[in-house]
Short mmCIF file of C-alpha atoms in Angstrom, two decimals:
data_model
loop_
_atom_site.label_atom_id
_atom_site.label_comp_id
_atom_site.label_asym_id
_atom_site.label_seq_id
_atom_site.Cartn_x
_atom_site.Cartn_y
_atom_site.Cartn_z
CA MET A 1 0.00 0.00 0.00
CA ASP A 2 1.27 3.52 -0.72
CA SER A 3 0.08 6.78 0.76
CA SER A 4 -1.30 8.07 -2.55
CA LEU A 5 -4.36 5.89 -1.82
CA ASN A 6 -3.44 3.09 -4.21
CA TYR A 7 -4.16 -0.05 -2.24
CA GLU A 8 -2.83 -3.52 -2.82
CA VAL A 9 -3.49 -6.75 -0.95
CA VAL A 10 -0.07 -7.96 0.16
CA SER A 11 -1.20 -10.95 2.21
CA HIS A 12 -4.33 -12.98 2.76
CA ASP A 13 -4.91 -15.31 5.67
CA LEU A 14 -7.89 -17.52 6.35
CA TYR A 15 -8.19 -19.59 9.50
CA ARG A 16 -11.06 -21.70 10.79
CA GLY A 17 -10.64 -23.61 14.01
CA PRO A 18 -10.12 -23.29 17.75
CA ASN A 19 -8.57 -20.20 19.33
CA ALA A 20 -9.36 -18.10 16.26
CA LEU A 21 -9.01 -14.79 18.09
CA GLU A 22 -5.67 -15.81 19.59
CA LYS A 23 -4.45 -16.74 16.11
CA PHE A 24 -5.71 -13.39 14.85
CA VAL A 25 -3.79 -11.45 17.50
CA ASP A 26 -0.62 -13.44 16.79
CA ARG A 27 -0.89 -12.64 13.09
CA ILE A 28 -1.53 -8.96 13.74
CA GLU A 29 1.58 -8.75 15.93
CA GLU A 30 3.63 -10.32 13.13
CA GLU A 31 2.25 -7.81 10.64
CA LEU A 32 3.01 -4.93 13.02
CA ILE A 33 6.67 -5.98 13.18
CA ASN A 34 6.82 -5.93 9.37
CA ILE A 35 5.14 -2.50 9.26
CA GLN A 36 7.57 -1.11 11.83
CA ALA A 37 10.47 -2.38 9.74
CA ASP A 38 9.08 -0.60 6.67
CA LEU A 39 8.46 2.65 8.55
CA SER A 40 11.92 2.61 10.12
CA ALA A 41 13.56 3.08 6.71
CA PRO A 42 12.08 6.25 5.14
CA ALA A 43 12.24 6.39 1.36
CA GLU A 44 14.67 8.81 -0.25
CA MET A 45 13.10 11.93 -1.73
CA ILE A 46 12.15 11.69 -5.40
CA MET A 47 11.93 15.00 -7.25
CA VAL A 48 10.74 15.07 -10.84
CA PRO A 49 11.59 17.84 -13.34
CA GLY A 50 9.87 21.04 -12.27
CA ASP A 51 9.71 20.23 -8.55
CA LEU A 52 12.79 22.26 -7.67
CA LYS A 53 11.52 25.26 -9.63
CA THR A 54 8.16 25.02 -7.86
CA TYR A 55 9.91 24.77 -4.49
CA ASN A 56 12.03 27.86 -5.13
CA LYS A 57 8.98 29.89 -6.18
CA ALA A 58 6.78 28.77 -3.28
CA THR A 59 5.77 31.53 -0.88
CA GLU A 60 3.57 29.53 1.49
CA CYS A 61 3.66 26.20 3.30
CA TRP A 62 1.61 23.53 1.56
CA ILE A 63 0.66 22.04 4.95
CA CYS A 64 -0.57 25.01 7.00
CA LYS A 65 -1.10 27.37 4.02
CA LYS A 66 0.68 30.17 5.89
CA PRO A 67 3.42 32.26 4.24
CA PHE A 68 7.13 31.78 4.73
CA ILE A 69 8.42 34.61 6.91
CA LYS A 70 12.01 35.75 7.01
CA PRO A 71 13.53 34.92 10.43
CA SER A 72 14.14 37.82 12.80
CA GLN A 73 17.65 39.13 13.29
CA GLU A 74 17.56 37.88 16.87
CA ALA A 75 16.70 34.33 15.77
CA LEU A 76 19.46 34.38 13.16
CA GLN A 77 21.99 35.60 15.70
CA LYS A 78 21.04 32.89 18.20
CA PHE A 79 21.39 30.27 15.49
CA GLU A 80 24.83 31.51 14.46
CA GLU A 81 25.96 31.52 18.10
CA ALA A 82 24.63 28.01 18.66
CA LYS A 83 26.28 26.78 15.45
CA HIS A 84 29.59 28.33 16.51
CA ARG A 85 29.43 26.63 19.93
CA LEU A 86 28.67 23.29 18.27
CA LEU A 87 31.65 23.68 15.94
CA GLU A 88 33.85 24.42 18.95
CA VAL A 89 32.61 21.22 20.61
CA ASN A 90 33.43 19.20 17.49
CA GLU A 91 36.93 20.69 17.32
CA TRP A 92 37.49 20.05 21.04
CA GLU A 93 36.44 16.41 20.68
CA ALA A 94 38.66 15.95 17.62
CA SER A 95 41.70 17.20 19.53
CA MET A 96 40.94 15.54 22.88
CA GLY A 97 39.61 12.24 21.56
CA GLU A 98 36.67 12.16 23.98
CA ASP A 99 33.14 13.52 24.35
CA HIS A 100 32.75 17.14 25.40
CA PRO A 101 31.15 17.36 28.89
CA GLU A 102 28.44 19.76 27.63
CA LYS A 103 27.90 18.15 24.24
CA LYS A 104 24.24 17.17 24.75
CA LYS A 105 23.32 20.59 26.13
CA ILE A 106 24.97 22.42 23.22
CA GLN A 107 23.42 20.06 20.66
CA LYS A 108 20.00 20.74 22.18
CA GLU A 109 20.57 24.51 22.02
CA TYR A 110 21.55 24.17 18.37
CA ARG A 111 18.42 22.16 17.51
CA GLU A 112 16.21 24.69 19.29
CA ALA A 113 17.88 27.62 17.51
CA LEU A 114 17.51 25.86 14.16
CA SER A 115 13.85 25.09 14.84
CA ALA A 116 13.20 28.73 15.78
CA LEU A 117 14.18 29.78 12.26
CA ASN A 118 11.23 27.76 10.93
CA ARG A 119 12.91 27.78 7.54
CA LYS A 120 11.45 26.53 4.27
CA VAL A 121 12.20 22.87 3.64
CA LYS A 122 11.31 20.20 1.11
CA ASP A 123 8.62 17.82 2.35
CA HIS A 124 8.30 14.33 0.92
CA ASP A 125 6.32 11.16 1.53
CA HIS A 126 8.49 8.87 3.66
CA ILE A 127 6.75 5.79 2.27
CA ASN A 128 6.89 6.28 -1.50
CA GLY A 129 9.51 9.06 -1.61
CA LYS A 130 7.42 11.49 -3.67
CA TYR A 131 8.06 15.20 -3.15
CA ARG A 132 4.93 16.84 -1.73
CA GLY A 133 5.81 20.51 -1.55
CA SER A 134 7.59 23.25 0.34
CA ALA A 135 6.83 23.46 4.05
CA HIS A 136 7.78 25.16 7.27
CA ASP A 137 10.36 23.14 9.15
CA THR A 138 8.00 22.78 12.12
CA CYS A 139 5.09 21.66 9.91
CA ASN A 140 7.32 19.14 8.19
CA LYS A 141 8.40 17.64 11.51
CA LYS A 142 4.78 17.21 12.60
CA LEU A 143 4.21 14.86 9.66
CA ARG A 144 7.17 12.65 10.47
CA ILE A 145 6.38 8.98 10.86
CA GLY A 146 7.45 7.43 14.13
CA PHE A 147 7.86 3.74 13.38
CA PHE A 148 7.08 2.85 17.02
CA LYS A 149 4.58 5.68 17.59
CA THR A 150 2.52 6.29 14.45
CA LYS A 151 -0.84 4.60 14.83
CA VAL A 152 -1.49 1.64 12.55
CA PRO A 153 -5.22 1.39 11.70
CA LEU A 154 -6.93 -1.97 12.00
CA ILE A 155 -10.32 -1.91 10.26
CA CYS A 156 -12.93 -4.29 11.67
CA HIS A 157 -16.49 -4.38 10.37
CA ASN A 158 -19.03 -3.87 13.17
CA PHE A 159 -16.22 -3.49 15.70
CA ARG A 160 -18.25 -1.15 17.89
CA GLY A 161 -20.90 -3.82 18.27
CA TYR A 162 -20.46 -7.18 19.93
CA ASP A 163 -17.37 -8.06 17.90
CA SER A 164 -15.14 -5.81 20.01
CA HIS A 165 -15.95 -7.52 23.32
CA PRO A 166 -14.31 -10.94 22.83
CA LEU A 167 -11.45 -9.31 20.95
CA MET A 168 -10.71 -6.97 23.85
CA LYS A 169 -10.54 -9.91 26.25
CA VAL A 170 -8.02 -11.73 24.08
CA VAL A 171 -5.91 -8.66 23.33
CA SER A 172 -5.66 -7.79 27.02
CA LYS A 173 -4.20 -11.24 27.72
CA PHE A 174 -1.67 -11.14 24.90
CA THR A 175 -0.17 -7.69 25.33
CA ALA A 176 1.22 -5.53 28.10
CA ASP A 177 0.15 -2.39 26.23
CA LYS A 178 -2.55 -0.32 27.84
CA LEU A 179 -6.01 -0.39 26.27
CA ASN A 180 -7.53 2.99 25.50
CA CYS A 181 -11.13 3.02 24.31
CA ILE A 182 -13.37 5.71 22.86
CA PRO A 183 -16.78 4.62 24.14
CA GLU A 184 -20.09 5.37 22.48
CA ASN A 185 -21.99 4.01 25.46
CA ILE A 186 -21.45 1.37 28.13
CA GLY A 187 -21.62 -1.48 25.62
CA LYS A 188 -20.20 -0.02 22.41
CA TYR A 189 -16.79 1.37 21.49
CA LYS A 190 -16.11 3.69 18.57
CA ALA A 191 -12.40 2.87 18.56
CA MET A 192 -9.75 1.19 20.65
CA ASP A 193 -6.01 1.78 20.90
CA VAL A 194 -3.71 -1.06 21.90
CA GLY A 195 -0.19 0.26 21.88
CA GLN A 196 0.50 1.25 18.29
CA LEU A 197 -2.60 -0.45 16.91
CA ARG A 198 -5.87 1.45 16.47
CA PHE A 199 -9.01 -0.64 15.96
CA LEU A 200 -11.66 1.18 13.91
CA ASP A 201 -15.15 0.22 12.80
CA SER A 202 -15.84 0.37 9.05
CA PHE A 203 -19.57 -0.16 9.70
CA GLN A 204 -19.78 3.47 10.83
CA HIS A 205 -18.94 4.51 7.27
CA MET A 206 -20.44 1.61 5.35
CA GLY A 207 -23.63 0.67 7.14
CA MET A 208 -24.28 -2.64 5.42
CA GLY A 209 -23.40 -6.26 6.02
CA LEU A 210 -20.24 -7.65 4.46
CA ASP A 211 -22.30 -9.93 2.21
CA LYS A 212 -23.64 -6.82 0.46
CA LEU A 213 -20.32 -4.96 0.39
CA VAL A 214 -18.11 -7.71 -1.00
CA ILE A 215 -17.82 -7.74 -4.78
CA ARG A 216 -18.29 -11.28 -5.98
#
C-alpha cells in the first residue's frame, strides 16, 4: 500500500478452528513488526523535473497554508551563536579524543535555535519518496512517521458492536500495552487503541453487512 491511496493486498490469511481470536492477535503482531520495519527506513526523496523550480517559487507552506516569513535578526543571531558553539565542541572532541562534557546541552541549544528559524524545507512522503511541496520546518516535523509511535489502523467491520468484546478480552491477555477506548456508550466502542494499533469500525462509514459490500 502507498500513501497516494493506491491499495494492494499484500497478504491474505484464512483460519477456521479453535482459538481463532488468539491466532488473529498473533498474526496482527507479526504484521506490526513488518510494518515497523518498513516505517523505520524512510524512502529517499524523489523530485521530478519542475519540482525544484516550484519549491524555489513557493511563498507559502503547503501544509498550513501560511506564508514563509524571514527569520528575525535575533533568531538568526542565536542560530549563528549556537552553530559556533557546536563547531567548537566538534573541534574540542577531535583534539581531545573524547566527548565534550556539555555536548548534549549544546546540541539541544543548536536544535532549538535551528527550529526557531522555521525555515522553508522540502517535504516528501516517507513511504513512496514522492516530493509533496515546500513546508515550514516545524510543519514538516509534525508529519514525520514514528515507526514505534505512528498509529497503525486496524479496520474491523461492526467493531463497535459485539465483535469488540471478545477481541478486547483476548488482546488484554496477549499484550502488556494499555487499552484505550473511545466509548459510544457502556456497551459499544467507537475505537480502541492497543499500543501502536488502532481498531476502527468500518460499519460506521459503510452501514451494510459484508455480504452486500463484498464484490463477488
